[in-house]
Coordinates of C-alpha atoms and ligand atoms in Angstrom, one line a residue:
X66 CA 0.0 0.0 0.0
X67 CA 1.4 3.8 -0.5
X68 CA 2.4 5.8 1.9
X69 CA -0.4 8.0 0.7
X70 CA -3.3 5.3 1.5
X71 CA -2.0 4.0 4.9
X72 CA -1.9 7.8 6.1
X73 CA -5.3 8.6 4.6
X74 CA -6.9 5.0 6.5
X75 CA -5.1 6.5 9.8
X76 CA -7.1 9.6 9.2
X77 CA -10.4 8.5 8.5
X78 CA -10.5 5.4 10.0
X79 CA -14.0 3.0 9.4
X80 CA -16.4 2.7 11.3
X81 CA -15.5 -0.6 12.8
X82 CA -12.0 0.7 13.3
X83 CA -13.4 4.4 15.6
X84 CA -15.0 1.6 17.7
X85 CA -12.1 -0.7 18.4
X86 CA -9.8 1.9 19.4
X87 CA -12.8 3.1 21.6
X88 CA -13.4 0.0 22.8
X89 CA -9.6 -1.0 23.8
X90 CA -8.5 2.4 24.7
X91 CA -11.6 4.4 26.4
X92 CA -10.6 4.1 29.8
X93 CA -7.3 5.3 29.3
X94 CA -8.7 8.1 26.7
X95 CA -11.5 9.1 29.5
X96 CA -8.7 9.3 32.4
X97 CA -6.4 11.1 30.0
X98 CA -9.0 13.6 29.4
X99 CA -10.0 14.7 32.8
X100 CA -5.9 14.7 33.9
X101 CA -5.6 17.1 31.3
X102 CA -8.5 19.1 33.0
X103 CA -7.6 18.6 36.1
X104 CA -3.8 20.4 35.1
X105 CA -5.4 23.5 33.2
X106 CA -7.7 23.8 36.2
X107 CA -5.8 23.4 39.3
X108 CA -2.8 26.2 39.2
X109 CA -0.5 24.2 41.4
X110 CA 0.1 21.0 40.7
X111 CA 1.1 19.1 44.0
X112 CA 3.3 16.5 41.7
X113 CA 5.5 16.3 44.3
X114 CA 7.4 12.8 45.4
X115 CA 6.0 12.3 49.2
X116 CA 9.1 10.8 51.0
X117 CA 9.7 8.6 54.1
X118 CA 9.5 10.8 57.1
X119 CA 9.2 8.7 60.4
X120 CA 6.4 7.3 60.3
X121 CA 5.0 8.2 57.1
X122 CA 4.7 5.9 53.8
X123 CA 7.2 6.7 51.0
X124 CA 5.2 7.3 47.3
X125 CA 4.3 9.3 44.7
X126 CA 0.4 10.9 45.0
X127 CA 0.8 11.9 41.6
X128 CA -1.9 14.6 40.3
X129 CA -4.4 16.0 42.5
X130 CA -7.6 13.8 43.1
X131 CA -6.4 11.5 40.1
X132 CA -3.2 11.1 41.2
X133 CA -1.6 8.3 39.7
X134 CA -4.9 6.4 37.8
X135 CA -3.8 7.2 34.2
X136 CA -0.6 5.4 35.0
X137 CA -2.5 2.3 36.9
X138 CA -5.4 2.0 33.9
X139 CA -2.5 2.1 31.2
X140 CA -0.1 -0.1 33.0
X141 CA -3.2 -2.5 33.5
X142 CA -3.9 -2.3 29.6
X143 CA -0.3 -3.5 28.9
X144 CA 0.6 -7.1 28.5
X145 CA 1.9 -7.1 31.8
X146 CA -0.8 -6.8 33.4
X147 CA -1.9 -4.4 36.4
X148 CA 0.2 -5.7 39.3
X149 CA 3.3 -4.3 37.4
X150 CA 1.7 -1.0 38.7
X151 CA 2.9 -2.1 41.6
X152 CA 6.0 -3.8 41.5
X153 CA 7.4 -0.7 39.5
X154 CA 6.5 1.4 42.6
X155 CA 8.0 -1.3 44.9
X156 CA 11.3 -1.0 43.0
X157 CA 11.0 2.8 43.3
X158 CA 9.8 3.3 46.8
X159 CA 10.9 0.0 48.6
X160 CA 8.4 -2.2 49.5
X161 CA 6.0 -0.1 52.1
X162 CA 4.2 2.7 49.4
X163 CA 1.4 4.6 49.1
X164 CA 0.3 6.0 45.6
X165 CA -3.2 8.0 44.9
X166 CA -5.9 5.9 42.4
X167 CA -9.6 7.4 41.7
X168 CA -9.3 9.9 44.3
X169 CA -7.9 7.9 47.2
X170 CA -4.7 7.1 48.8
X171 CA -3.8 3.1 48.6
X172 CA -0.8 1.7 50.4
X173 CA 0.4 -1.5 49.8
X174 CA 1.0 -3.6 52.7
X175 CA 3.9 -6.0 51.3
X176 CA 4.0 -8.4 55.2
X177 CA 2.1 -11.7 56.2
X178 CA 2.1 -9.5 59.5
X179 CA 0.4 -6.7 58.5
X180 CA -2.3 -9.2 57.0
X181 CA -2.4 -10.7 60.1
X182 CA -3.0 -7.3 61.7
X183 CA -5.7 -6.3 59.1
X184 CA -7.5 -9.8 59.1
X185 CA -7.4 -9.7 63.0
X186 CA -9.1 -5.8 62.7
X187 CA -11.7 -6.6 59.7
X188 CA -15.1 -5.1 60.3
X189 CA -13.2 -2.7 63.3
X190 CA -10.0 -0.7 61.9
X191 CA -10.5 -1.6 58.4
X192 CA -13.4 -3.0 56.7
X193 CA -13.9 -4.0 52.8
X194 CA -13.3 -1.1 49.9
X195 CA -13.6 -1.7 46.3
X196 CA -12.9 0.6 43.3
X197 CA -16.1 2.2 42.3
X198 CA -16.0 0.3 39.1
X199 CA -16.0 -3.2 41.2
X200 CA -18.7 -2.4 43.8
X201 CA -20.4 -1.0 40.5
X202 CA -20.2 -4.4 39.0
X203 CA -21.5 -6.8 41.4
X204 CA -24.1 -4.3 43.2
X205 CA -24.9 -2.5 46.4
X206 CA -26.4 -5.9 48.1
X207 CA -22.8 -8.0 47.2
X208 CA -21.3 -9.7 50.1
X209 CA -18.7 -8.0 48.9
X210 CA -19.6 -4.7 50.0
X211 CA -22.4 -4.4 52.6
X212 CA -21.8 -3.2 56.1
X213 CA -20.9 -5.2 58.8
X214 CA -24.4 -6.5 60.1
X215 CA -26.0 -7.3 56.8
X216 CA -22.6 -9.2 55.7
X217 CA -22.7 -11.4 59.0
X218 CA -26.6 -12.2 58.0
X219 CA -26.2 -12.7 54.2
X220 CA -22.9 -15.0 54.5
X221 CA -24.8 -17.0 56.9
X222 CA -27.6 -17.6 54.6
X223 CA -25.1 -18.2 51.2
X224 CA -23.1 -20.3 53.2
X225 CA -25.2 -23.6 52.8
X226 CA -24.3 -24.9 49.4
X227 CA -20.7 -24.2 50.2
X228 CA -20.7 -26.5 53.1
X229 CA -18.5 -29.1 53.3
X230 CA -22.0 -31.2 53.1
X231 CA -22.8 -30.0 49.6
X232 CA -19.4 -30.7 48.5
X233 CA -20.1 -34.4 47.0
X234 CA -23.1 -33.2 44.7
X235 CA -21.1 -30.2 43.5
X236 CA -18.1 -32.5 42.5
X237 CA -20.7 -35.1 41.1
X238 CA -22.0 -32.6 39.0
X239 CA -19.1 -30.7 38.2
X240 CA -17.2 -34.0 37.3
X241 CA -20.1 -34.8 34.5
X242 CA -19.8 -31.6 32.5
X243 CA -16.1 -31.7 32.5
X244 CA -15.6 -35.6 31.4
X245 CA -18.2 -34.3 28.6
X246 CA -16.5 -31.3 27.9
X247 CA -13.1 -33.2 27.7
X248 CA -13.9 -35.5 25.5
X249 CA -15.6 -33.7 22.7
X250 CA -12.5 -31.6 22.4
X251 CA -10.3 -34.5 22.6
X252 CA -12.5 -36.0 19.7
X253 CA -12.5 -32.8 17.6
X254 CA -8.5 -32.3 17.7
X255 CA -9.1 -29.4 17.5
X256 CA -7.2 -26.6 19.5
X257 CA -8.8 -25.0 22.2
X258 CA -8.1 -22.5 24.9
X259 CA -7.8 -23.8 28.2
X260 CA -9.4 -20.6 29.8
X261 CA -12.3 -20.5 27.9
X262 CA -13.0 -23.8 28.4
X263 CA -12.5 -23.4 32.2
X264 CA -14.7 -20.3 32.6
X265 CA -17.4 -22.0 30.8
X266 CA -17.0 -25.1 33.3
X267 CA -17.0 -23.4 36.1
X268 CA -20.1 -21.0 35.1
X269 CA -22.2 -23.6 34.0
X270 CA -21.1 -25.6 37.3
X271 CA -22.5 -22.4 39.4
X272 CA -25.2 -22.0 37.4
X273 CA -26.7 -25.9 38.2
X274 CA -25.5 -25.7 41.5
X275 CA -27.3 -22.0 42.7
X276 CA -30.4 -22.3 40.1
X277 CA -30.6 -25.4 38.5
X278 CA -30.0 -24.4 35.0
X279 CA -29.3 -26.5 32.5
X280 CA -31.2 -25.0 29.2
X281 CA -27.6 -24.1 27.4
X282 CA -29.2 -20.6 25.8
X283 CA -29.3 -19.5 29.2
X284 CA -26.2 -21.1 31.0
X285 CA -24.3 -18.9 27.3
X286 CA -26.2 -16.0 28.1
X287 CA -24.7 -16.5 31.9
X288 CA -21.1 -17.1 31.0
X289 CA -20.8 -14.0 28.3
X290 CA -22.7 -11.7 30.5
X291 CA -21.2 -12.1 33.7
X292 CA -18.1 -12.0 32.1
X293 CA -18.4 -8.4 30.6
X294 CA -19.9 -7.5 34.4
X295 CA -16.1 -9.0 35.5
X296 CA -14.6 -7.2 32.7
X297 CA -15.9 -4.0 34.0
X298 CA -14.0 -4.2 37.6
X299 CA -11.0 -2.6 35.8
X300 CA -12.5 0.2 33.7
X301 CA -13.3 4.0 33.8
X302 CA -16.6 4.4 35.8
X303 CA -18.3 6.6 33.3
X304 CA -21.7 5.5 31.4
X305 CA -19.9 6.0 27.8
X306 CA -21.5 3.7 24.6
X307 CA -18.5 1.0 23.6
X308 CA -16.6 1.5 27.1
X309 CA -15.7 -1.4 29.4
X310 CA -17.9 -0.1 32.0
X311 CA -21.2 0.7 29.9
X312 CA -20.9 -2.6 28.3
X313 CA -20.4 -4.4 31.9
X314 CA -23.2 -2.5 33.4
X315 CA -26.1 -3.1 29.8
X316 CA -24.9 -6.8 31.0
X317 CA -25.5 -6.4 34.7
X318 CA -28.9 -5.2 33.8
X319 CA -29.8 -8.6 31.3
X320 CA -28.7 -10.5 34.0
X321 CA -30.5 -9.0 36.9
X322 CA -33.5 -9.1 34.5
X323 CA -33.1 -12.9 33.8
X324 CA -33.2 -13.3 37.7
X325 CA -36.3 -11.8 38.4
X326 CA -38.2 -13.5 35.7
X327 CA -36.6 -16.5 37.7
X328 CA -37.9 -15.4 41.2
X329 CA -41.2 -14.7 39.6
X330 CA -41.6 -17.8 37.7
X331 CA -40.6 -19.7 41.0
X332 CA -42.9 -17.7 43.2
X333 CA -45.8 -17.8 40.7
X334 CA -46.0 -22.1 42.3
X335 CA -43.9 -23.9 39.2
X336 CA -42.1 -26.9 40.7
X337 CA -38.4 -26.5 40.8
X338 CA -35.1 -28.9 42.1
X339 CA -33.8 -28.2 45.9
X340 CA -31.1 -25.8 44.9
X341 CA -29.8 -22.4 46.4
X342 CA -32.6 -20.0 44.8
X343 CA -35.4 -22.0 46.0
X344 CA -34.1 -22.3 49.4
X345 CA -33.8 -18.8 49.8
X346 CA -37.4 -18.2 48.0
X347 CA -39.1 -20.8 50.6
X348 CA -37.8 -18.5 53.0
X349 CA -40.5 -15.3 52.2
X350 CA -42.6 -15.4 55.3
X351 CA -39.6 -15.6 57.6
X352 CA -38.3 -12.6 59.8
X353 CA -36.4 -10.0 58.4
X354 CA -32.4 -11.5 59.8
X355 CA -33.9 -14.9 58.7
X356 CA -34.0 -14.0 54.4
X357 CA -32.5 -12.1 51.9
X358 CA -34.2 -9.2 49.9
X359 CA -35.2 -9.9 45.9
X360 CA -32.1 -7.5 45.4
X361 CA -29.9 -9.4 47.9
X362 CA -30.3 -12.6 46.2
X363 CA -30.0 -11.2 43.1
X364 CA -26.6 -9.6 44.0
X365 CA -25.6 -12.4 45.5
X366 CA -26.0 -14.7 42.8
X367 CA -24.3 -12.5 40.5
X368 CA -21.5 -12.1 42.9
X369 CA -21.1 -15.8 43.7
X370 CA -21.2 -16.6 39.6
X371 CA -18.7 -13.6 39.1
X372 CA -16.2 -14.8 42.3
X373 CA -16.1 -18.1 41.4
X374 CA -15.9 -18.1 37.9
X375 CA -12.9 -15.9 37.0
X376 CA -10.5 -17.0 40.3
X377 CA -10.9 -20.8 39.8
X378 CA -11.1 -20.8 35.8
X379 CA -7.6 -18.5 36.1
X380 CA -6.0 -21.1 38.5
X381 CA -7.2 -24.2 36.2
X382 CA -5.6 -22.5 33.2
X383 CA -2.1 -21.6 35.2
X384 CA -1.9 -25.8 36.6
X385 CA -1.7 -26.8 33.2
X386 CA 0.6 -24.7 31.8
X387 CA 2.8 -25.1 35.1
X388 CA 3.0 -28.6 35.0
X389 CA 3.8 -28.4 31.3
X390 CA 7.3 -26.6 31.8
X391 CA 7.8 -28.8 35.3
X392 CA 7.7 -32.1 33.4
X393 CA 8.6 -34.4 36.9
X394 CA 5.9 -32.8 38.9
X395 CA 4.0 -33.7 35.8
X396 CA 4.9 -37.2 35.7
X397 CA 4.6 -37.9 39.6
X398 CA 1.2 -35.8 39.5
X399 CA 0.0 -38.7 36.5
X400 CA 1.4 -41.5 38.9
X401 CA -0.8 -40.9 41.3
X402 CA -4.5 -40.0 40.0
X403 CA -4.0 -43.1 37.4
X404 CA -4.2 -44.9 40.8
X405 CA -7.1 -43.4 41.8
X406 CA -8.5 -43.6 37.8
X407 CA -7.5 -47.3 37.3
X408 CA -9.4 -48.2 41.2
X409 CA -12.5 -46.6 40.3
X410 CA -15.4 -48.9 37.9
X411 CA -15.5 -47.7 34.7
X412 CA -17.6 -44.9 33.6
X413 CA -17.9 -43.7 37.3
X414 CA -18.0 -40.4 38.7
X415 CA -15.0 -38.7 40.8
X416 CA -16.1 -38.3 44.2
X417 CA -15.4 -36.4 47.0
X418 CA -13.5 -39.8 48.8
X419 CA -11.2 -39.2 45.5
X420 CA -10.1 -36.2 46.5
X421 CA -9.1 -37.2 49.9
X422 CA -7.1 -39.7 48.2
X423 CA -4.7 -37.0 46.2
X424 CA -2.2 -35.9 48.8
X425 CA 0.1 -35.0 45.9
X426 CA -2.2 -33.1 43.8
X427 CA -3.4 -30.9 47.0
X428 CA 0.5 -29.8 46.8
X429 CA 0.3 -29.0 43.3
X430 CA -2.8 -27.0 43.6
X431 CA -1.4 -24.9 46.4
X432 CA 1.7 -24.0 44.9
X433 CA -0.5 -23.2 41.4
X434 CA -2.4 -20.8 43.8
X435 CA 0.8 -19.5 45.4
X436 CA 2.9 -18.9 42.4
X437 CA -0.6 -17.6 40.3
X438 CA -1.8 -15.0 42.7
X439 CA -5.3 -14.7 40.8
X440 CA -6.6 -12.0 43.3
X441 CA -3.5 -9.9 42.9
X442 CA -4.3 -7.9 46.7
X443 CA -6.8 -7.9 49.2
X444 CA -8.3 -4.2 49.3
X445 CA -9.6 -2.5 53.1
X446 CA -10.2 1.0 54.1
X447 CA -9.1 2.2 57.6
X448 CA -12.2 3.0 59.2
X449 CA -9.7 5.1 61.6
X450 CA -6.4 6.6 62.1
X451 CA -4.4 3.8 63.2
X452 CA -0.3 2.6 62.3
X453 CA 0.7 -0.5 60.6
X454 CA 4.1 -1.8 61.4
X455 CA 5.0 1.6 62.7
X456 CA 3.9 3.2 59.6
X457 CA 0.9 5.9 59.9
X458 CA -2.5 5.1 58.3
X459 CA -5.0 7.8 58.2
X460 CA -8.4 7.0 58.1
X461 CA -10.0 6.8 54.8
X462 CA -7.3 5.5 53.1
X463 CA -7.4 1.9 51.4
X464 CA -5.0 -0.7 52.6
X465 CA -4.3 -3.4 50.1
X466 CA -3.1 -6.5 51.5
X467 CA -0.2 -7.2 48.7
X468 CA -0.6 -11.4 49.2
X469 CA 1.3 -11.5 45.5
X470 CA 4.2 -9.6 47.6
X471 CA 3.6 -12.1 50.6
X472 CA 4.0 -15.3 48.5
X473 CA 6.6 -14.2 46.4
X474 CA 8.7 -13.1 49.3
X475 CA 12.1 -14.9 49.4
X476 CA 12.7 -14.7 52.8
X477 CA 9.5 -17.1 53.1
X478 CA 9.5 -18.6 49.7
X479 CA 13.1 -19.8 48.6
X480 CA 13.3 -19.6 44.8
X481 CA 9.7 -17.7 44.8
X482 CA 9.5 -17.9 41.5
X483 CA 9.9 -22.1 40.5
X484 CA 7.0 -23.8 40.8
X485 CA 7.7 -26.7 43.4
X486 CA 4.8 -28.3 45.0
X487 CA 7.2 -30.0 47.5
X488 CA 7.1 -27.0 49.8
X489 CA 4.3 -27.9 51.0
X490 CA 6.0 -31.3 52.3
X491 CA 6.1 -29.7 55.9
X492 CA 2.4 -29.4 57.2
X493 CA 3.2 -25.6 58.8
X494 CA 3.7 -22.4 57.0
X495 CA 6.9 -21.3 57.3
X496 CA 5.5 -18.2 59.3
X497 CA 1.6 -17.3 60.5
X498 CA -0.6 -15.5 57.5
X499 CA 2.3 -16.0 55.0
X500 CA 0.2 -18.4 52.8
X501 CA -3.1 -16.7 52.0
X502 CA -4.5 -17.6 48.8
X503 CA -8.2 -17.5 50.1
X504 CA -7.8 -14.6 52.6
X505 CA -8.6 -15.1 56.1
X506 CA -11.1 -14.4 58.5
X507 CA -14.4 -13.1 59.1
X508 CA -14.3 -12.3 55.1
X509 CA -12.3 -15.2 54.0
X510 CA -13.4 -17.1 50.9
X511 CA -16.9 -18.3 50.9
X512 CA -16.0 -20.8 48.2
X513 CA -12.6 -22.3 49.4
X514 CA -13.7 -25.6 48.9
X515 CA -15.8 -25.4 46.3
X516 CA -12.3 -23.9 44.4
X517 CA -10.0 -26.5 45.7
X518 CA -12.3 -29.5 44.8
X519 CA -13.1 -28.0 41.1
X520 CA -8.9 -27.7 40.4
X521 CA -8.5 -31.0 41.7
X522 CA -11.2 -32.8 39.7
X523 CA -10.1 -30.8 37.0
X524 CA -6.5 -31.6 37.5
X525 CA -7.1 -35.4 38.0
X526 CA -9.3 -35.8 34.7
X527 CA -6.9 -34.4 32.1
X528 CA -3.8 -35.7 34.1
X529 CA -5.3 -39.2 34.1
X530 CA -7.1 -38.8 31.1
X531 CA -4.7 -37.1 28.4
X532 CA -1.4 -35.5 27.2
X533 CA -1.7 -32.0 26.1
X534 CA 0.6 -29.9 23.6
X535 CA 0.5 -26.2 24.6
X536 CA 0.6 -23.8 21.2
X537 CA 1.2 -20.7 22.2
X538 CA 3.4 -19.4 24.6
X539 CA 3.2 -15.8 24.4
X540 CA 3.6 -15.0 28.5
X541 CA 1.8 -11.6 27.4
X542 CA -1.6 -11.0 30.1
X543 CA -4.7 -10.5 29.1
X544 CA -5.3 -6.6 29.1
X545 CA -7.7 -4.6 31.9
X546 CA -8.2 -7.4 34.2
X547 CA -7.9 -7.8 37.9
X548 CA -7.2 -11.4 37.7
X549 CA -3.5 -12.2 36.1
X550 CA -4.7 -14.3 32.9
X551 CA -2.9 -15.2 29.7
X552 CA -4.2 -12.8 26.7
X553 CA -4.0 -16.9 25.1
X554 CA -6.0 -17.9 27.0
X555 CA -3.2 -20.6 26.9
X556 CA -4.5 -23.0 23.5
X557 CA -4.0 -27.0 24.2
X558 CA -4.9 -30.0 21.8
X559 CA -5.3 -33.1 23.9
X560 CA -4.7 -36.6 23.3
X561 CA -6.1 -39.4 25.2
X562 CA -3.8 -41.6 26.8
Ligands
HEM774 C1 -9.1 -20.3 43.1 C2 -10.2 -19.8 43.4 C3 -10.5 -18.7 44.4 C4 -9.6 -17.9 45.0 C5 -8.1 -17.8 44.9 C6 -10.4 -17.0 45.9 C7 -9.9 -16.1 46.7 C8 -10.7 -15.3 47.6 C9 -10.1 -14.4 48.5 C10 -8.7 -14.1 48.8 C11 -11.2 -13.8 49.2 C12 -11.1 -12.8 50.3 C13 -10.6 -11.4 49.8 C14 -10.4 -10.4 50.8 O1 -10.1 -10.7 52.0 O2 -10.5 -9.3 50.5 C15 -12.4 -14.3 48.6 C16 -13.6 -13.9 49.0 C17 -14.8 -14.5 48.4 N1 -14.8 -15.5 47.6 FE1 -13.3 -16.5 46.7 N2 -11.8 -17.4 45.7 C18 -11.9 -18.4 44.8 C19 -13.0 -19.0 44.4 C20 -14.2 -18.8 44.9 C21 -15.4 -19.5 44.6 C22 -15.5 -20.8 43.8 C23 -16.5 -18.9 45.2 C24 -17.9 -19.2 45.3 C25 -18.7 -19.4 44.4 C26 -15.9 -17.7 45.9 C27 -16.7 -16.8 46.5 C28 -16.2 -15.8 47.3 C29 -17.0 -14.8 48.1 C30 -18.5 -14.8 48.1 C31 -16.1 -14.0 48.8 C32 -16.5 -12.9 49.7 C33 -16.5 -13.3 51.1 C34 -16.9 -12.3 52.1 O3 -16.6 -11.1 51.9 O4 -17.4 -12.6 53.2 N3 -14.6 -17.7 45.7 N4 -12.1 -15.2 47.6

C-alpha cells in the first residue's frame, strides 16, 4: 500500500476501526481527558514525590484527586498486566508505598504480619473497599460490600451450598460436565483455549449448583454476561457507549432481569429442584435476619457466579501450563491420579473420597495458587487513624493487603519464582498468615472448597485422562483485568492416553 493510503486510512478510520480503538483504549482516553482538565484547572500541581519521614509511607500521590490512575489504567492495559503498577512502585519506593488511584490514597502492605494485623481488625479498623468500578459491578447488596451487620446475616444464609455437606453433589456434578466437555474436544483435535473452556465449566457448574439451570441458551447467556460485568471491575466508571464499563453494566442489567423472571416464575408455584434459589425463596414469610431481599439474592448470585468463575477458571488454566514446563511434577502428579482412575469402575464419577485420596495433587494445587496470585491484593479501608508496622494510616485510606508480595517473598519462599509443589511437604507455614490464597477471617473465601475441589477434579481428569501440547506461549496477560490471565487464553490439543 502507499504511503499516501495508509496515512489517509489512519485519518479517516471505518467505522468498525473508531470503535475498536474506543473500545480498547476508552478508559485510558477518559482518564487522559479529565488529567488534562484537572492540570489547566488546578494552578499548582502538587506532583511532588511524598518521601519517608518517620512514620510516614514513602510514594508518589501523583496529580491532584487523580493522582496516579492514568498510570494504573495504562499499565493495566499493557501485557503485563496491572500488578506491574505495583511492583514498579516497589522498585522505586521499597516495599511499604502509598500512591493515589480514583481519588484515594492506597498503600500496599507488602508483610504476612500486617495481614495478620488487618484480618485480625476486619469489620473494626478496616473493613472491605472496592474501586467504584468493582462495587459497581457486582451491586450495592454484594457480600462484597455491605456493612458489617447485613454481611454477618447474608454470608450465613449463602453459606449452605458451600458446606463441606454440599461438596459431594457439586463435584458429582461438576465431574459430568467436565468428562463431557473433555472428550468432545479431545474427539475434535481441534485446539482449544484452556481458559475458555474453564470459565465455561466453572459458570455452568455455578449456574446448576445455585439455580438449577441447564437449558444451554441460558447457562451462554450466563457465562458471556457475567463475564463483561467482570470485565468491568477494571474500567473508567463513566456511562460512555463502547466502554468497558457501559458494556459491563447493559450486561448487569440482562442478567439481573433474567433473575427476576426467575424469582417470579418460582414464586408464581412452578415446581423446581432443591437448589440455592429456591431455598432462599421458601424463605418469604420468615423474619427479616432470617431472608435475603429480591435484590440481595440477586446480588448475591451474581457475585457468587462472578467470584467463582474468574478466580478458579484462572488457577485451572495456570496448573496446566505449570506442570507443562515442570515435566517431573508432571509425571509424579499422573502417577498418582491413574491410581485413583485405574481403582474406580469404569464410567464412574470422581467423588469427594477421591479427592481425599490425592495428597500429591493438594500440593500442586497450592503452589498453582501460590505462584498464580489470581486475586492480585486484598483491598480495606481504615475506618480510623491507626499505624501498621509503625507506619501511619490515616483514616479513609485503602489498605491493600499485597498477598502477590507475601507469596513471592524470598525470605519465606526460597526460589519464589519455581514452581515446586514440595514446599508444602512440611504441614506448617513457614511463618503465621504467609500463605493466604483464600484470605482469612471473618471475610475469607466463601467458596474455598468449592475452588480447591473444582482444580482438583479438573486436575485429575486431564492428568489421568490425556497428554496436552500447549501452542502458544506468548507470557503476554490478558489486558484490563484484575485477575493475572494469559491474553492466550493458553491453546492445548489433547490426546487421550
Ligand atoms: C481459586 C479460586 C478462588 C480464590 C483464589 C479465591 C480467593 C478469595 C479471597 C482471597 C477472598 C477474600 C478477599 C479479601 O479478603 O478481600 C475471597 C472472597 C470471596 N470468595 Fe473466593 N476465591 C476463589 C474461588 C471462589 C469460589 C469458587 C467462590 C464461590 C462461588 C468464591 C466466593 C467468594 C466470596 C463470596 C467471597 C467474599 C466473602 C466475604 O466477603 O465474606 N470464591 N475469595
Amino acid at each position: 500500500m502507499a504511503t499516501f493510503e495508509i496515512f489517509s486510512k489512519m485519518l479517516n478510520p471505518s467505522r468498525e476501526e473508531l470503535l475498536l480503538f474506543v473500545k480498547n483504549y476508552s478508559d485510558i482516553l477518559i482518564a487522559a481527558l479529565l488529567s488534562i482538565v484537572t492540570v489547566l484547572l488546578v494552578p499548582k500541581i502538587a506532583r511532588g514525590r511524598v518521601t519517608s519521614s518517620k512514620g510516614s509511607i514513602p510514594g508518589g500521590l501523583g496529580l491532584p484527586i487523580f493522582g496516579e490512575t492514568l498510570s494504573f489504567l495504562s499499565t493495566s492495559n499493557s501485557a503485563k498486566g496491572c500488578y506491574d503498577f505495583v511492583r514498579r512502585r516497589r522498585m522505586l519506593y521499597g516495599d511499604w508505598f502509598k500512591t493515589r488511584l480514583f481519588g484515594k490514597i492506597h498503600v500496599y502492605v507488602p508483610s504476612s504480619e500486617g495481614a495478620r494485623t488487618i484480618f485480625a481488625s476486619d469489620f473494626a479498623t478496616f473493613d472491605k473497599a472496592y474501586l467504584k468500578p468493582m462495587s459497581d459491578a457486582v451491586g450495592v447488596d454484594s457480600l462484597l460490600v455491605v456493612a458489617q451487620e447485613t454481611h454477618r446475616r447474608i454470608r450465613r444464609l449463602l453459606s449452605d451450598p458451600f458446606s463441606m455437606s454440599s461438596l459431594p453433589t457439586f463435584i458429582q456434578k461438576l465431574d459430568k460436565i467436565l468428562c463431557q466437555e473433555l472428550k468432545t474436544r479431545e474427539e475434535s483435535g481441534e485446539k482449544f483455549s484452556v481458559l475458555a473452556l474453564s470459565m465455561k465449566l466453572t459458570s455452568d457448574a455455578m449456574c446448576t449448583l445455585l439455580m438449577s439451570v441447564t437449558d444451554d441458551k441460558i447457562l451462554r447467556m450466563f457465562e458471556h454476561d457475567c463475564a463483561l460485568v467482570s470485565d468491568a471491575m477494571i474500567s473508567f466508571p463513566v456511562m460512555i457507549p463502547g466502554t468497558r464499563y457501559y458494556n459491563g453494566m447493559k450486561a448487569r442489567a440482562r442478567v439481573m432481569k433474567v433473575f427476576k423472571d426467575m424469582i417470579a416464575e418460582r414464586r408464581s408455584g412452578k415446581e423446581y429442584s432443591d437448589d440455592f434459589l429456591q431455598s432462599m425463596i421458601e424463605r418469604d414469610t420468615c423474619p427479616d435476619n432470617e431472608k435475603l431481599t429480591d435484590a440481595e439474592i440477586m446480588d448475591n448470585l451474581l457475585t457468587l457466579i462472578i467470584a467463582g468463575q474468574t478466580t478458579t477458571s484462572a488457577a485451572m488454566m495456570w496448573s496446566l501450563k505449570f506442570l507443562d514446563e515442570n515435566r517431573e511434577v508432571l509425571d509424579r502428579l499422573r502417577e498418582e491420579q491413574l491410581t485413583i482412575a485405574r481403582a474406580r469402575p469404569e464410567g464412574a464419577s470422581a467423588t469427594h473420597e477421591d479427592i481425599k485420596n490425592m495428597p500429591y495433587c493438594v500440593k500442586v494445587m497450592k503452589e498453582t495458587l501460590r505462584l498464580a496470585n489470581v486475586l492480585v491484593w486484598f483491598p480495606r479501608v481504615a475506618t480510623s487513624d491507626c499505624t501498621l508496622e509503625g507506619f501511619e494510616i490515616k483514616k479513609g485510606w485503602r489498605v491493600n493487603i499485597d498477598v502477590t508480595r507475601i507469596h513471592m517473598n524470598p525470605d519465606l519462599f526460597p526460589n519464589p519464582t519455581q514452581f515446586d509443589p514440595s514446599r508444602f511437604d512440611v504441614p506448617e507455614m513457614p511463618k503465621p498468615y504467609s500463605y493466604i490464597p483464600f484470605g482469612s477471617g471473618p471475610r475469607s473465601c466463601l467458596g474455598t472448597n468449592m475452588a480447591k475441589a473444582t482444580i482438583m477434579i479438573f486436575l485429575h481428569r486431564v492428568v489421568s485422562g490425556y497428554s496436552w501440547t500447549i501452542h502458544d506461549w506468548d507470557p503476554s496477560l490478558e489486558k484490563m483485568s484484575h485477575i493475572p490471565r494469559l491474553s492466550s487464553g493458553l491453546p492445548i490439543t489433547l490426546k487421550a492416553l
